[in-house]
Amino acid sequence: MDTITVTSPLLPDLEEFQGLLREIWDSKWITNNGSFHQRLEEALAEYLKVPYVSLFTNGTLPLITALQALRITGEVITTPYSFVATTHALWWNGIKPVFVDIDPATGGIDPDCIEAAITPKTTAIMPVHVYGKPCDTERIQAIADKYGLRVIYDAAHAFGVEVDGKSILNAGDMSTLSFHATKVYNTIEGGAMVMHDAKTKQRIDYLKNFGFAGETEVVAPGINSKMDEMRSAYGLLNLLQVDAAIAARRKVAVAYREALRDTEGITFFDDMPGVRHNYSYFPIFVDAEKYGMTRDELYFRMRDAGVLGRRYFYPLITEFSTYRGLPSAVPENLPHAHRMAATVICLPMHHALTQDDVERVINCIVR
Ligand SMILES: *Cc1c(COP(=O)(O)O)cnc(C)c1O
């Protein structure tokens, strides 16, 4: 029997892509703010309902660059329940991560824990819209305003997510996206930063091109994170089919929920009122006592049946050697994050899952 993978990349039509490659070959302009790059930035800003987008080569460099651009130093309050890149971006800037616990209702940073972790060295908050579920952006902003802190959202999971018709990517000072192959929308490797004004976009565009502000002028110690024309063209084609992909994912989520709703010891998130979700992940949480099997037992049982889930996010970032010595990384500080990491399995979730695939996944879990 075929293996059911946790994700599968959304690929553009090959012939259409070849047509655009022909245009690039003819133009001989293959990178450095070419016409596909410009078109993709504009198309993404429109699709995402945000004022400005700057493309990057992946989703990690915009995090690193946002911290540079805002001159963030000292300590930044963040979540242990994320992909390691969130914290690595702080480390690469010589910033000390201060971990606080999550709200078990969403998996996002718990605003109640933020205030208690603020010290005179705190300069910013870096929350993550984990699984594309919106953080409590209003409360986080209120705390930031009260203490004069910046807010940078790692929105790698939150492509196209809206609350009451408005993009959550407009929250905070900046938001960053990842367009990695495994994400809802991909450019193979790729990413972006979302910002509020033209001046900031200008500065970010300098920073991602070594700090060049003109032929002979370098205004900052920038980095190289320019997206090339091939991947920009690929991204333009994928943007045309991302709504259909999200609709297909939604069907899978609805089927999972229907089938698992009455399974004792298995819980999952429901849609939030007023939110346009992107169904980027479908995490379930296993209560070993009620379910009669541990998370890992279920995970390996699924694997034996050719169904590849993912224990995402496990282990917590605070368990990795680089970070576990930090005072805020002690488990007693992060009980909800530890519980979530110990019980989670992300089920297969992508646009190409068939009804049979979904049934096979469900049959591994429902007994
Ligand atoms: C994928 C991801 C990133 C990193 O993105 P890349 O494009 O792989 O560099 C950062 N943060 C989170 C939460 C992610 O899931």
PDB file of N, CA and C in Angstrom, residues 25 59 89 98 123 130 139 150 163 166 175-176 181 222 237 319 344 347 358-359:
ATOM      1  N   TRP A  25      14.358  32.918 -19.924  1.00  0.00           N
ATOM      2  CA  TRP A  25      15.528  32.637 -20.777  1.00  0.00           C
ATOM      3  C   TRP A  25      15.691  33.735 -21.840  1.00  0.00           C
ATOM      4  N   GLY A  59      12.059  31.373   4.733  1.00  0.00           N
ATOM      5  CA  GLY A  59      11.282  31.987   5.802  1.00  0.00           C
ATOM      6  C   GLY A  59      12.086  32.324   7.045  1.00  0.00           C
ATOM      7  N   ALA A  89      16.658  32.635  14.868  1.00  0.00           N
ATOM      8  CA  ALA A  89      16.752  34.011  14.337  1.00  0.00           C
ATOM      9  C   ALA A  89      17.198  34.973  15.428  1.00  0.00           C
ATOM     10  N   VAL A  98      13.717  34.664  25.643  1.00  0.00           N
ATOM     11  CA  VAL A  98      13.065  34.425  26.936  1.00  0.00           C
ATOM     12  C   VAL A  98      11.756  33.701  26.621  1.00  0.00           C
ATOM     13  N   THR A 123      13.180  44.019  24.621  1.00  0.00           N
ATOM     14  CA  THR A 123      12.970  45.006  23.548  1.00  0.00           C
ATOM     15  C   THR A 123      11.848  44.612  22.598  1.00  0.00           C
ATOM     16  N   VAL A 130       0.864  29.680  15.504  1.00  0.00           N
ATOM     17  CA  VAL A 130       1.173  28.274  15.286  1.00  0.00           C
ATOM     18  C   VAL A 130      -0.016  27.540  14.652  1.00  0.00           C
ATOM     19  N   ARG A 139      -4.269  41.804  22.475  1.00  0.00           N
ATOM     20  CA  ARG A 139      -3.673  41.831  23.818  1.00  0.00           C
ATOM     21  C   ARG A 139      -2.159  41.940  23.750  1.00  0.00           C
ATOM     22  N   ARG A 150       8.641  46.171  20.571  1.00  0.00           N
ATOM     23  CA  ARG A 150       8.293  45.832  19.191  1.00  0.00           C
ATOM     24  C   ARG A 150       7.663  44.444  19.154  1.00  0.00           C
ATOM     25  N   VAL A 163      -8.916  37.491   9.992  1.00  0.00           N
ATOM     26  CA  VAL A 163      -9.871  37.608  11.091  1.00  0.00           C
ATOM     27  C   VAL A 163     -10.846  38.718  10.712  1.00  0.00           C
ATOM     28  N   LYS A 166      -9.967  40.650   7.671  1.00  0.00           N
ATOM     29  CA  LYS A 166      -8.694  41.377   7.616  1.00  0.00           C
ATOM     30  C   LYS A 166      -7.531  40.420   7.846  1.00  0.00           C
ATOM     31  N   SER A 175       5.482  41.015   9.938  1.00  0.00           N
ATOM     32  CA  SER A 175       5.207  39.577   9.977  1.00  0.00           C
ATOM     33  C   SER A 175       6.057  38.914   8.914  1.00  0.00           C
ATOM     34  N   THR A 176       6.446  37.667   9.172  1.00  0.00           N
ATOM     35  CA  THR A 176       7.247  36.947   8.181  1.00  0.00           C
ATOM     36  C   THR A 176       6.527  35.677   7.756  1.00  0.00           C
ATOM     37  N   ALA A 181       8.589  24.269   0.603  1.00  0.00           N
ATOM     38  CA  ALA A 181       7.822  23.225  -0.092  1.00  0.00           C
ATOM     39  C   ALA A 181       6.717  22.589   0.752  1.00  0.00           C
ATOM     40  N   GLY A 222      24.053  44.529   5.191  1.00  0.00           N
ATOM     41  CA  GLY A 222      22.934  43.680   4.765  1.00  0.00           C
ATOM     42  C   GLY A 222      23.337  42.245   4.543  1.00  0.00           C
ATOM     43  N   LEU A 237       2.417  31.217 -10.486  1.00  0.00           N
ATOM     44  CA  LEU A 237       1.510  30.148 -10.914  1.00  0.00           C
ATOM     45  C   LEU A 237       0.843  29.486  -9.713  1.00  0.00           C
ATOM     46  N   GLU A 319      14.172  22.207  24.597  1.00  0.00           N
ATOM     47  CA  GLU A 319      14.824  20.930  24.895  1.00  0.00           C
ATOM     48  C   GLU A 319      16.107  20.729  24.087  1.00  0.00           C
ATOM     49  N   VAL A 344       1.005  15.676  20.906  1.00  0.00           N
ATOM     50  CA  VAL A 344       0.585  16.072  19.555  1.00  0.00           C
ATOM     51  C   VAL A 344       1.008  15.078  18.466  1.00  0.00           C
ATOM     52  N   LEU A 347      -1.690  15.136  11.682  1.00  0.00           N
ATOM     53  CA  LEU A 347      -2.137  14.130  10.711  1.00  0.00           C
ATOM     54  C   LEU A 347      -1.773  14.582   9.297  1.00  0.00           C
ATOM     55  N   VAL A 358      -7.940   9.613   3.432  1.00  0.00           N
ATOM     56  CA  VAL A 358      -8.497  10.143   4.683  1.00  0.00           C
ATOM     57  C   VAL A 358      -9.080   9.004   5.509  1.00  0.00           C
ATOM     58  N   GLU A 359      -9.745   8.062   4.854  1.00  0.00           N
ATOM     59  CA  GLU A 359     -10.313   6.919   5.582  1.00  0.00           C
ATOM     60  C   GLU A 359      -9.224   6.053   6.197  1.00  0.00           C
TER      61      GLU A 359
END
